[in-house]
Tab-separated table of C-alpha atoms in Angstrom:
chain	number	residue	atom	x	y	z
A	1	MET	CA	0.000	0.000	0.000
A	2	SER	CA	3.032	2.306	-0.033
A	3	TRP	CA	2.343	3.234	-3.681
A	4	TRP	CA	-1.165	4.305	-2.661
A	5	ARG	CA	0.249	6.669	-0.038
A	6	ARG	CA	2.654	8.122	-2.593
A	7	CYS	CA	-0.135	8.853	-5.093
A	8	SER	CA	-1.542	12.346	-5.341
A	9	ILE	CA	-5.024	13.015	-4.040
A	10	ARG	CA	-6.388	13.465	-7.565
A	11	THR	CA	-5.004	10.055	-8.565
A	12	ARG	CA	-6.523	8.389	-5.516
A	13	LEU	CA	-9.906	10.010	-6.105
A	14	ALA	CA	-9.830	9.075	-9.799
A	15	VAL	CA	-8.997	5.456	-8.916
A	16	LEU	CA	-11.763	5.324	-6.316
A	17	ALA	CA	-14.304	6.805	-8.749
A	18	SER	CA	-13.263	4.306	-11.422
A	19	ALA	CA	-13.547	1.416	-8.976
A	20	VAL	CA	-17.059	2.490	-7.972
A	21	VAL	CA	-18.132	2.848	-11.601
A	22	ALA	CA	-16.571	-0.525	-12.419
A	23	LEU	CA	-18.540	-2.205	-9.631
A	24	LEU	CA	-21.776	-0.547	-10.715
A	25	CYS	CA	-21.115	-1.425	-14.340
A	26	ALA	CA	-20.341	-5.041	-13.439
A	27	ALA	CA	-23.530	-5.314	-11.404
A	28	MET	CA	-25.551	-3.817	-14.251
A	29	ALA	CA	-23.904	-6.128	-16.792
A	30	VAL	CA	-24.674	-9.207	-14.674
A	31	PHE	CA	-28.274	-8.074	-14.336
A	32	ILE	CA	-28.591	-7.544	-18.095
A	33	VAL	CA	-27.014	-10.927	-18.914
A	34	VAL	CA	-29.275	-12.733	-16.442
A	35	MET	CA	-32.418	-11.054	-17.749
A	36	VAL	CA	-31.503	-11.560	-21.424
A	37	ARG	CA	-30.551	-15.192	-20.808
A	38	GLN	CA	-33.839	-15.815	-19.038
A	39	ALA	CA	-35.808	-14.152	-21.820
A	40	THR	CA	-33.889	-16.070	-24.492
A	41	THR	CA	-34.417	-19.364	-22.668
A	42	GLU	CA	-38.149	-18.687	-22.418
A	43	ALA	CA	-38.308	-17.799	-26.104
A	44	ARG	CA	-36.530	-21.008	-27.114
A	45	SER	CA	-38.773	-23.051	-24.826
A	46	ASP	CA	-41.855	-21.467	-26.409
A	47	ARG	CA	-40.608	-22.190	-29.935
A	48	LEU	CA	-39.762	-25.740	-28.894
A	49	PHE	CA	-43.280	-26.214	-27.511
A	50	VAL	CA	-44.815	-24.928	-30.765
A	51	GLU	CA	-42.673	-27.347	-32.747
A	52	ALA	CA	-43.616	-30.189	-30.369
A	53	THR	CA	-47.312	-29.384	-30.810
A	54	THR	CA	-46.987	-29.449	-34.601
A	55	LEU	CA	-44.963	-32.647	-34.646
A	56	GLY	CA	-47.330	-34.281	-32.130
A	57	ALA	CA	-50.309	-33.567	-34.399
A	58	GLN	CA	-48.507	-35.268	-37.274
A	59	THR	CA	-47.488	-38.253	-35.166
A	60	ARG	CA	-51.130	-38.903	-34.147
A	61	ARG	CA	-51.796	-39.970	-37.730
A	62	HIS	CA	-48.559	-41.792	-38.462
A	63	VAL	CA	-45.084	-42.108	-37.028
A	64	PRO	CA	-42.771	-39.772	-38.966
A	65	ASP	CA	-39.552	-40.980	-40.506
A	66	LEU	CA	-36.752	-39.350	-38.480
A	67	SER	CA	-33.904	-41.425	-39.889
A	68	GLU	CA	-32.605	-38.566	-41.984
A	69	SER	CA	-30.723	-35.984	-39.947
A	70	ALA	CA	-31.866	-32.410	-40.085
A	71	PRO	CA	-29.854	-29.522	-38.635
A	72	GLY	CA	-31.212	-28.292	-35.308
A	73	ARG	CA	-33.580	-31.248	-34.846
A	74	THR	CA	-33.088	-33.522	-31.801
A	75	ILE	CA	-36.159	-35.726	-31.359
A	76	GLN	CA	-37.206	-38.958	-29.648
A	77	VAL	CA	-40.659	-40.634	-29.883
A	78	PHE	CA	-41.860	-43.143	-27.262
A	79	ASP	CA	-44.979	-45.331	-27.406
A	80	GLN	CA	-47.370	-46.007	-24.555
A	81	ALA	CA	-44.974	-48.620	-23.128
A	82	GLY	CA	-42.038	-46.223	-23.116
A	83	THR	CA	-40.309	-47.887	-26.058
A	84	MET	CA	-38.460	-45.599	-28.448
A	85	VAL	CA	-40.215	-45.964	-31.820
A	86	ALA	CA	-38.506	-43.126	-33.667
A	87	ALA	CA	-35.564	-40.772	-33.202
A	88	THR	CA	-33.235	-38.519	-35.080
A	89	PRO	CA	-29.911	-40.196	-35.980
A	90	ASP	CA	-28.004	-38.467	-33.140
A	91	MET	CA	-30.551	-39.749	-30.565
A	92	ALA	CA	-31.264	-43.248	-31.912
A	93	ASP	CA	-28.833	-45.098	-29.696
A	94	LYS	CA	-28.959	-42.702	-26.752
A	95	PRO	CA	-30.885	-43.007	-23.485
A	96	PRO	CA	-34.094	-40.990	-23.156
A	97	MET	CA	-33.514	-37.245	-23.032
A	98	THR	CA	-35.529	-37.159	-19.809
A	99	ASN	CA	-37.016	-39.765	-17.545
A	100	VAL	CA	-39.947	-37.534	-16.673
A	101	ARG	CA	-43.371	-38.735	-17.762
A	102	PRO	CA	-45.747	-35.772	-17.496
A	103	ASP	CA	-49.515	-35.990	-17.161
A	104	PRO	CA	-51.324	-36.803	-20.395
A	105	ASP	CA	-52.780	-33.317	-20.619
A	106	ALA	CA	-49.583	-31.393	-19.679
A	107	TYR	CA	-46.052	-30.948	-20.920
A	108	TYR	CA	-42.752	-30.595	-19.108
A	109	THR	CA	-39.702	-28.431	-19.880
A	110	THR	CA	-36.267	-28.899	-18.340
A	111	VAL	CA	-32.590	-28.248	-19.002
A	112	SER	CA	-30.517	-31.418	-19.188
A	113	CYS	CA	-26.744	-31.610	-18.996
A	114	ASP	CA	-26.471	-35.400	-18.962
A	115	GLU	CA	-23.202	-36.138	-20.801
A	116	ARG	CA	-24.439	-39.603	-21.832
A	117	VAL	CA	-27.195	-37.996	-23.850
A	118	PHE	CA	-25.718	-34.572	-24.648
A	119	PRO	CA	-21.927	-34.838	-24.756
A	120	HIS	CA	-21.548	-31.426	-26.407
A	121	GLY	CA	-23.359	-29.316	-23.819
A	122	CYS	CA	-26.634	-28.697	-22.063
A	123	MET	CA	-29.952	-28.793	-23.904
A	124	ILE	CA	-33.483	-27.491	-23.301
A	125	VAL	CA	-35.785	-30.540	-23.373
A	126	VAL	CA	-39.571	-30.539	-23.800
A	127	ALA	CA	-41.506	-33.723	-22.904
A	128	TYR	CA	-44.804	-33.484	-24.834
A	129	PRO	CA	-47.462	-36.246	-24.357
A	130	PHE	CA	-50.062	-36.836	-27.077
A	131	HIS	CA	-52.883	-39.347	-27.580
A	132	ARG	CA	-53.100	-42.170	-30.094
A	133	GLN	CA	-55.458	-45.068	-30.375
A	134	GLU	CA	-52.934	-47.291	-28.643
A	135	GLY	CA	-52.607	-44.932	-25.662
A	136	VAL	CA	-50.533	-41.923	-24.575
A	137	TRP	CA	-47.306	-41.497	-26.452
A	138	GLN	CA	-44.525	-39.027	-25.623
A	139	LEU	CA	-42.512	-36.744	-27.843
A	140	ASP	CA	-39.157	-35.414	-26.553
A	141	LEU	CA	-37.568	-32.462	-28.388
A	142	ALA	CA	-34.352	-30.596	-27.484
A	143	VAL	CA	-32.513	-27.455	-28.564
A	144	PRO	CA	-29.177	-26.109	-27.256
A	145	ALA	CA	-29.437	-24.286	-23.961
A	146	VAL	CA	-28.510	-20.604	-23.753
A	147	PRO	CA	-24.914	-20.158	-22.459
A	148	TRP	CA	-24.277	-18.001	-19.401
A	149	TYR	CA	-22.960	-15.158	-21.537
A	150	VAL	CA	-25.941	-15.510	-23.923
A	151	GLY	CA	-23.776	-14.804	-26.935
A	152	PRO	CA	-20.921	-12.724	-28.374
A	153	ALA	CA	-23.402	-10.162	-29.661
A	154	LEU	CA	-24.297	-9.329	-26.073
A	155	ILE	CA	-21.181	-9.930	-23.992
A	156	PHE	CA	-18.703	-8.080	-26.220
A	157	PRO	CA	-20.653	-4.794	-26.295
A	158	LEU	CA	-21.223	-5.023	-22.526
A	159	VAL	CA	-17.547	-5.584	-21.738
A	160	GLY	CA	-16.437	-2.912	-24.191
A	161	GLY	CA	-18.990	-0.409	-22.928
A	162	CYS	CA	-18.001	-0.989	-19.310
A	163	ALA	CA	-14.319	-0.621	-20.159
A	164	LEU	CA	-14.957	2.652	-21.988
A	165	LEU	CA	-17.133	3.940	-19.158
A	166	VAL	CA	-14.496	3.130	-16.521
A	167	ALA	CA	-11.759	4.734	-18.618
A	168	ALA	CA	-13.884	7.838	-19.193
A	169	THR	CA	-14.624	8.035	-15.461
A	170	ALA	CA	-10.938	7.768	-14.600
A	171	ALA	CA	-9.932	10.451	-17.084
A	172	GLY	CA	-12.841	12.736	-16.235
A	173	GLY	CA	-12.404	12.264	-12.499
A	174	TYR	CA	-8.685	13.006	-12.711
A	175	ARG	CA	-9.363	16.156	-14.716
A	176	LEU	CA	-12.269	17.373	-12.574
A	177	VAL	CA	-10.426	16.757	-9.315
A	178	GLY	CA	-7.413	18.523	-10.750
A	179	LYS	CA	-9.517	21.572	-11.626
A	180	ALA	CA	-11.207	21.476	-8.233
A	181	LEU	CA	-7.827	21.388	-6.489
A	182	GLN	CA	-6.338	24.242	-8.501
A	183	PRO	CA	-7.211	26.745	-5.736
A	184	VAL	CA	-5.459	24.484	-3.229
A	185	ASP	CA	-2.389	24.392	-5.471
A	186	ALA	CA	-2.540	28.176	-5.741
A	187	VAL	CA	-2.773	28.537	-1.948
A	188	SER	CA	0.101	26.093	-1.485
A	189	GLY	CA	2.219	27.910	-4.073
A	190	HIS	CA	1.648	31.314	-2.501
A	191	LEU	CA	2.371	29.949	0.967
A	192	SER	CA	5.621	28.450	-0.355
A	193	GLN	CA	6.610	31.819	-1.818
A	194	ILE	CA	5.753	33.549	1.443
A	195	THR	CA	7.806	31.001	3.376
A	196	ALA	CA	10.765	31.425	1.027
A	197	SER	CA	10.646	35.219	1.030
A	198	SER	CA	9.537	35.714	4.679
A	199	ASP	CA	7.265	38.487	3.405
A	200	LEU	CA	4.005	38.200	5.329
A	201	SER	CA	2.381	41.067	3.424
A	202	HIS	CA	1.341	38.713	0.620
A	203	ARG	CA	-2.057	37.003	0.659
A	204	VAL	CA	-3.298	33.833	-1.012
A	205	PRO	CA	-5.921	34.163	-3.780
A	206	VAL	CA	-9.527	33.732	-2.699
A	207	PRO	CA	-11.786	31.655	-5.049
A	208	LYS	CA	-14.931	33.375	-6.277
A	209	TYR	CA	-17.260	30.569	-5.202
A	210	ARG	CA	-18.343	30.358	-1.580
A	211	ASP	CA	-17.281	26.819	-0.768
A	212	GLU	CA	-14.806	24.944	1.410
A	213	LEU	CA	-11.845	26.080	-0.706
A	214	ARG	CA	-12.837	29.719	-0.216
A	215	ASN	CA	-13.026	29.091	3.526
A	216	LEU	CA	-9.541	27.552	3.372
A	217	ALA	CA	-8.129	30.573	1.549
A	218	GLU	CA	-9.808	33.045	3.909
A	219	THR	CA	-8.547	31.097	6.935
A	220	ALA	CA	-5.027	31.113	5.493
A	221	ASN	CA	-5.244	34.881	4.932
A	222	ARG	CA	-6.476	35.451	8.471
A	223	THR	CA	-3.593	33.348	9.751
A	224	LEU	CA	-1.155	35.402	7.676
A	225	GLU	CA	-2.693	38.612	8.990
A	226	ARG	CA	-2.309	37.450	12.572
A	227	ALA	CA	1.235	36.281	11.885
A	228	GLN	CA	2.091	39.634	10.280
A	229	SER	CA	0.498	41.469	13.189
A	230	ALA	CA	2.487	39.381	15.666
A	231	VAL	CA	5.727	39.943	13.760
A	232	ASP	CA	5.076	43.689	13.491
A	233	LYS	CA	4.275	43.760	17.184
A	234	GLN	CA	7.491	41.938	18.008
A	235	LEU	CA	9.491	44.272	15.756
A	236	ARG	CA	7.964	47.330	17.398
A	237	PHE	CA	8.556	45.760	20.784
A	238	ALA	CA	12.212	45.076	19.962
A	239	SER	CA	12.647	48.592	18.548
A	240	ASP	CA	11.050	50.284	21.545
A	241	ALA	CA	12.898	48.057	23.996
A	242	SER	CA	16.242	48.738	22.350
A	243	HIS	CA	15.485	52.480	22.351
A	244	ASP	CA	14.573	52.500	26.037
A	245	LEU	CA	17.607	50.386	26.897
A	246	ARG	CA	19.878	52.582	24.825
A	247	SER	CA	18.898	55.741	26.699
A	248	PRO	CA	20.178	54.717	30.178
A	249	LEU	CA	23.211	53.052	28.619
A	250	THR	CA	24.042	56.265	26.748
A	251	ALA	CA	23.603	58.277	29.919
A	252	MET	CA	25.845	55.899	31.849
A	253	ARG	CA	28.515	55.970	29.129
A	254	THR	CA	28.436	59.775	29.002
A	255	GLN	CA	28.758	60.070	32.775
A	256	LEU	CA	31.656	57.627	32.862
A	257	GLU	CA	33.470	59.327	29.980
A	258	ASP	CA	33.056	62.732	31.662
A	259	ALA	CA	34.349	61.345	34.926
A	260	LEU	CA	37.366	59.705	33.271
A	261	MET	CA	38.328	62.922	31.512
A	262	ASP	CA	39.018	64.482	34.902
A	263	PRO	CA	39.351	61.632	37.417
A	264	ARG	CA	40.781	63.797	40.146
A	265	GLY	CA	38.148	66.496	39.879
A	266	THR	CA	35.209	64.105	39.592
A	267	ASP	CA	32.771	63.777	42.446
A	268	TRP	CA	32.705	59.959	42.406
A	269	PRO	CA	29.937	59.470	44.996
A	270	ARG	CA	27.697	61.788	43.000
A	271	THR	CA	28.644	59.983	39.796
A	272	ALA	CA	27.912	56.637	41.442
A	273	ASP	CA	24.467	57.852	42.505
A	274	ALA	CA	23.718	58.955	38.942
A	275	LEU	CA	24.893	55.625	37.620
A	276	LEU	CA	22.752	53.786	40.151
A	277	ASP	CA	19.716	55.708	38.924
A	278	SER	CA	20.436	54.591	35.352
A	279	VAL	CA	21.064	51.019	36.495
A	280	GLY	CA	17.786	51.045	38.421
A	281	ARG	CA	15.943	52.263	35.332
A	282	MET	CA	17.515	49.498	33.234
A	283	GLN	CA	16.689	46.911	35.885
A	284	ALA	CA	13.067	48.038	35.986
A	285	LEU	CA	12.842	47.962	32.183
A	286	ILE	CA	14.398	44.490	31.941
A	287	GLY	CA	12.039	43.217	34.626
A	288	ASP	CA	9.059	44.604	32.721
A	289	LEU	CA	10.320	43.081	29.469
A	290	LEU	CA	10.661	39.677	31.109
A	291	GLN	CA	7.140	39.972	32.513
A	292	VAL	CA	5.785	40.917	29.077
A	293	ALA	CA	7.585	37.937	27.514
A	294	ARG	CA	6.098	35.591	30.130
A	295	LEU	CA	2.599	36.950	29.545
A	296	ASP	CA	2.950	36.717	25.764
A	297	ALA	CA	4.085	33.095	26.097
A	298	GLY	CA	1.058	32.297	28.273
A	299	VAL	CA	3.191	31.465	31.312
A	300	THR	CA	1.109	31.978	34.435
A	301	ASP	CA	1.835	31.427	38.094
A	302	HIS	CA	-0.069	28.977	40.266
A	303	HIS	CA	-3.668	30.062	40.852
A	304	GLU	CA	-5.260	29.688	44.239
A	305	THR	CA	-8.211	31.114	46.119
A	306	ILE	CA	-7.070	34.528	47.346
A	307	ASP	CA	-8.780	36.891	49.757
A	308	LEU	CA	-8.550	40.070	47.673
A	309	THR	CA	-9.569	42.204	50.642
A	310	GLU	CA	-6.633	40.906	52.657
A	311	LEU	CA	-4.222	41.214	49.721
A	312	VAL	CA	-5.170	44.837	48.911
A	313	ALA	CA	-5.173	45.868	52.596
A	314	GLY	CA	-1.751	44.291	53.133
A	315	GLU	CA	-0.234	46.053	50.122
A	316	LEU	CA	-1.658	49.391	51.234
A	317	GLU	CA	-0.212	48.907	54.730
A	318	ARG	CA	3.270	48.113	53.418
A	319	ARG	CA	3.312	50.863	50.817
A	320	THR	CA	5.295	54.059	51.452
A	321	ALA	CA	3.025	56.456	49.607
A	322	THR	CA	3.946	59.922	48.383
A	323	THR	CA	0.292	60.928	48.477
A	324	GLU	CA	-2.601	60.219	50.811
A	325	LEU	CA	-4.049	56.717	50.356
A	326	ARG	CA	-7.741	56.241	51.005
A	327	HIS	CA	-9.455	52.905	50.759
A	328	ARG	CA	-12.854	51.314	51.171
A	329	LEU	CA	-12.682	47.524	51.024
A	330	THR	CA	-15.632	45.148	51.139
A	331	PRO	CA	-14.880	42.182	53.443
A	332	GLY	CA	-14.674	38.630	52.106
A	333	VAL	CA	-13.999	39.221	48.400
A	334	LEU	CA	-12.460	35.975	47.094
A	335	ALA	CA	-11.047	35.105	43.663
A	336	ASP	CA	-8.985	32.351	42.016
A	337	CYS	CA	-5.783	34.069	40.945
A	338	SER	CA	-2.030	34.313	41.343
A	339	ARG	CA	-1.031	36.289	44.412
A	340	THR	CA	2.228	37.431	42.784
A	341	ALA	CA	0.540	38.567	39.581
A	342	LEU	CA	-2.294	40.382	41.378
A	343	THR	CA	0.215	42.111	43.641
A	344	ARG	CA	2.110	43.389	40.617
A	345	LEU	CA	-1.085	44.524	38.934
A	346	LEU	CA	-2.156	46.453	42.048
A	347	ASN	CA	1.244	48.093	42.483
A	348	ASN	CA	1.345	49.104	38.827
A	349	LEU	CA	-2.034	50.817	39.216
A	350	LEU	CA	-0.964	52.481	42.486
A	351	ASP	CA	2.337	53.662	40.996
A	352	ASN	CA	0.490	55.187	38.053
A	353	ALA	CA	-2.117	56.838	40.315
A	354	GLU	CA	0.481	58.314	42.670
A	355	ARG	CA	2.452	59.631	39.712
A	356	HIS	CA	-0.545	61.657	38.475
A	357	ALA	CA	-2.447	62.386	41.725
A	358	ALA	CA	-2.665	65.949	43.032
A	359	SER	CA	-3.269	65.065	46.664
A	360	ALA	CA	-4.874	61.633	47.184
A	361	VAL	CA	-5.422	58.161	45.722
A	362	THR	CA	-8.612	56.234	46.493
A	363	VAL	CA	-8.809	52.419	46.331
A	364	THR	CA	-12.233	50.752	46.369
A	365	LEU	CA	-12.975	47.007	46.418
A	366	THR	CA	-16.583	45.879	45.993
A	367	LEU	CA	-18.357	42.636	45.248
A	368	GLU	CA	-20.883	42.407	42.424
A	369	PRO	CA	-22.766	39.293	41.280
A	370	GLY	CA	-20.008	36.999	40.040
A	371	ALA	CA	-17.336	39.703	39.894
A	372	ALA	CA	-14.835	41.407	42.190
A	373	VAL	CA	-14.448	45.094	41.252
A	374	LEU	CA	-11.306	47.001	42.231
A	375	GLU	CA	-11.117	50.739	41.475
A	376	VAL	CA	-7.982	52.869	41.739
A	377	ARG	CA	-8.773	56.553	41.375
A	378	ASP	CA	-6.581	59.653	41.538
A	379	ASP	CA	-7.467	63.352	41.675
A	380	GLY	CA	-5.068	64.458	38.964
A	381	GLU	CA	-5.691	65.934	35.541
A	382	GLY	CA	-7.172	62.748	34.087
A	383	ILE	CA	-6.837	61.310	30.586
A	384	ALA	CA	-8.728	62.416	27.473
A	385	PRO	CA	-11.308	59.854	26.211
A	386	GLU	CA	-9.526	59.423	22.863
A	387	GLN	CA	-6.325	58.409	24.689
A	388	ARG	CA	-7.836	55.888	27.104
A	389	GLU	CA	-6.934	52.849	24.988
A	390	ALA	CA	-3.586	54.227	23.867
A	391	ILE	CA	-2.185	54.113	27.400
A	392	PHE	CA	-2.594	50.299	27.392
A	393	GLN	CA	-0.282	49.955	24.393
A	394	ARG	CA	3.301	49.023	25.145
A	395	PHE	CA	5.848	51.804	25.508
A	396	THR	CA	3.121	54.411	25.063
A	397	ARG	CA	3.722	57.391	27.345
A	398	LEU	CA	1.691	60.572	27.282
A	399	GLU	CA	3.294	63.961	27.629
A	400	ALA	CA	2.072	64.365	31.205
A	401	SER	CA	3.579	61.008	32.142
A	402	ARG	CA	6.947	61.870	30.586
A	403	ALA	CA	7.017	65.158	32.438
A	404	ARG	CA	6.204	63.611	35.819
A	405	ASP	CA	8.378	60.492	35.495
A	406	PRO	CA	11.026	60.670	32.735
A	407	GLY	CA	12.404	57.300	33.753
A	408	GLY	CA	9.187	55.331	33.232
A	409	THR	CA	9.082	52.376	30.855
A	410	GLY	CA	5.563	52.650	29.457
A	411	LEU	CA	4.911	48.970	30.286
A	412	GLY	CA	3.146	49.175	33.656
A	413	LEU	CA	-0.433	49.582	32.406
A	414	PRO	CA	-0.068	47.106	29.467
A	415	ILE	CA	1.276	44.504	31.891
A	416	ALA	CA	-1.597	45.191	34.300
A	417	ARG	CA	-4.173	44.658	31.536
A	418	GLN	CA	-2.509	41.445	30.354
A	419	ILE	CA	-2.526	40.096	33.914
A	420	ALA	CA	-6.222	40.917	34.220
A	421	GLN	CA	-7.015	39.202	30.924
A	422	ALA	CA	-4.929	36.149	31.902
A	423	HIS	CA	-7.217	35.814	34.950
A	424	GLY	CA	-10.374	36.018	32.851
A	425	GLY	CA	-11.025	39.624	33.835
A	426	SER	CA	-10.701	43.100	32.372
A	427	LEU	CA	-8.970	46.399	33.118
A	428	THR	CA	-10.454	49.593	31.707
A	429	LEU	CA	-10.226	53.343	32.230
A	430	GLN	CA	-13.692	54.740	32.915
A	431	ASP	CA	-15.295	58.115	33.434
A	432	SER	CA	-14.569	60.021	36.623
A	433	PRO	CA	-15.530	63.519	37.832
A	434	ARG	CA	-11.866	64.223	38.406
A	435	GLY	CA	-8.662	62.431	37.573
A	436	ALA	CA	-8.363	58.891	36.196
A	437	ARG	CA	-10.425	55.910	37.392
A	438	PHE	CA	-9.045	52.453	36.587
A	439	VAL	CA	-11.578	49.624	37.049
A	440	LEU	CA	-10.427	45.997	37.406
A	441	ARG	CA	-13.008	43.215	37.178
A	442	LEU	CA	-12.172	39.622	38.113
A	443	PRO	CA	-14.356	36.509	38.428
A	444	ALA	CA	-15.238	36.199	42.112
A	445	ARG	CA	-15.869	33.205	44.348
A	446	ALA	CA	-18.413	32.952	47.120
A	447	ALA	CA	-16.965	33.448	50.603
A	448	THR	CA	-16.650	30.147	52.522
A	449	GLY	CA	-14.556	31.164	55.529
A	450	PRO	CA	-13.261	34.070	57.604
A	451	VAL	CA	-12.257	37.193	55.699
A	452	ARG	CA	-10.282	40.298	56.469
A	453	ALA	CA	-12.067	43.621	56.670
A	454	ALA	CA	-10.848	47.166	56.214
A	455	ALA	CA	-12.695	50.366	57.016
A	456	HIS	CA	-12.802	53.564	55.013
A	457	GLY	CA	-9.740	55.697	55.631
A	458	ALA	CA	-8.292	53.243	58.175
A	459	PRO	CA	-5.762	50.435	58.015
A	460	ALA	CA	-7.054	46.909	57.808
A	461	SER	CA	-7.549	45.004	61.055
A	462	ARG	CA	-5.238	42.228	62.167
A	463	PRO	CA	-6.052	38.679	60.952
A	464	GLN	CA	-7.078	37.601	64.393
A	465	ASP	CA	-9.638	40.448	64.590
A	466	ARG	CA	-11.320	39.531	61.309
A	467	PRO	CA	-15.102	39.162	61.576
A	468	GLU	CA	-16.538	35.902	60.419
A	469	VAL	CA	-18.876	36.042	57.447
A	470	ARG	CA	-21.726	33.587	57.612
């Protein structure tokens, strides 16, 4: 079967179509042969009966002389005692054609293949009784039986017609399948060119008919579009990352070169502090890049049931804020998530809010049907509606953000949104009377145990003082 696997799909389909047609043609040919043979046998039997009737009428008057052979005549005549009284020369010394003795008023037809009587093949035999004065005599007549193939005039046209039909099916099937697969060949050829050239801007041709091949071409084009989008995204990511990495490196190189030009007059502690600032910026950028790479690869930390109220309250307690932190946390808000990832998301939102807040940052945690809702709101200048989605794009930094924090990476909010989406939630920037209001929604779980509560404007209570939710 290895040759079958090596054959093209059009060859296999053409062979299968030819095999099916051959089977159907063979079945039809057998049916035709059987029906024609049966009809021919019945016609010969009817003619034989007519001849027996005529010959029987003659024999009632006198016994005919059958000693002279006549082509196509095979006859035996028996008297009332069963003694052969007349026969054609080829049957004179042969046993009776049939041992059947029908009723006096009926006749009997059979096919005999007895080699003692018919050494050259089977014969159709009619046993015809007729009445004479002496009693009931019997007349046996025989003609050659119809062969299984009926005759050359039937079998040759059937075999030839079937052969032509199978050949036409094979050729037509091969051609039709080839034409049907032309779009597939075109798609394959274009994909090969795209693979060889690495140019994802090309698209495969789309057939005009709305069928499975059109769906294949459209799916291939969508895949190419997504691949091109991913490649463009990676190129932009690499370009922006290299630019942001180049800036602190350039600053560090410049500071070192200036210091080395006048080693004795250089304030080395001050230079070291400046270098540490650049190193810290690079470290933060590299950490963000690694986090982005992990999120893009779908790598997630272990998820467990987390008390979001306790997590948010703990982070707010540990945080050294540059602005006033206000919070209102609903007790007993649970969610299945990664503690490390949610902590980073919260700190990214708090860092962004503190960077833009005028005097205070407000954190609110509420529980809605099936969702935990965390809001981080500042009282700064806010963000224009047309720029609300732009801030979630990587390395995007608005003018206000650059002015307040020149060393930012532009990855904090994109990472926060990716973490939210990886947990089946969402992070959006929504309307607020003043400043920016970031809203995080996560799938929530029903509370099944003690939770940690926090009051408005006050630090969260100790774990041992937590009220029990029933």
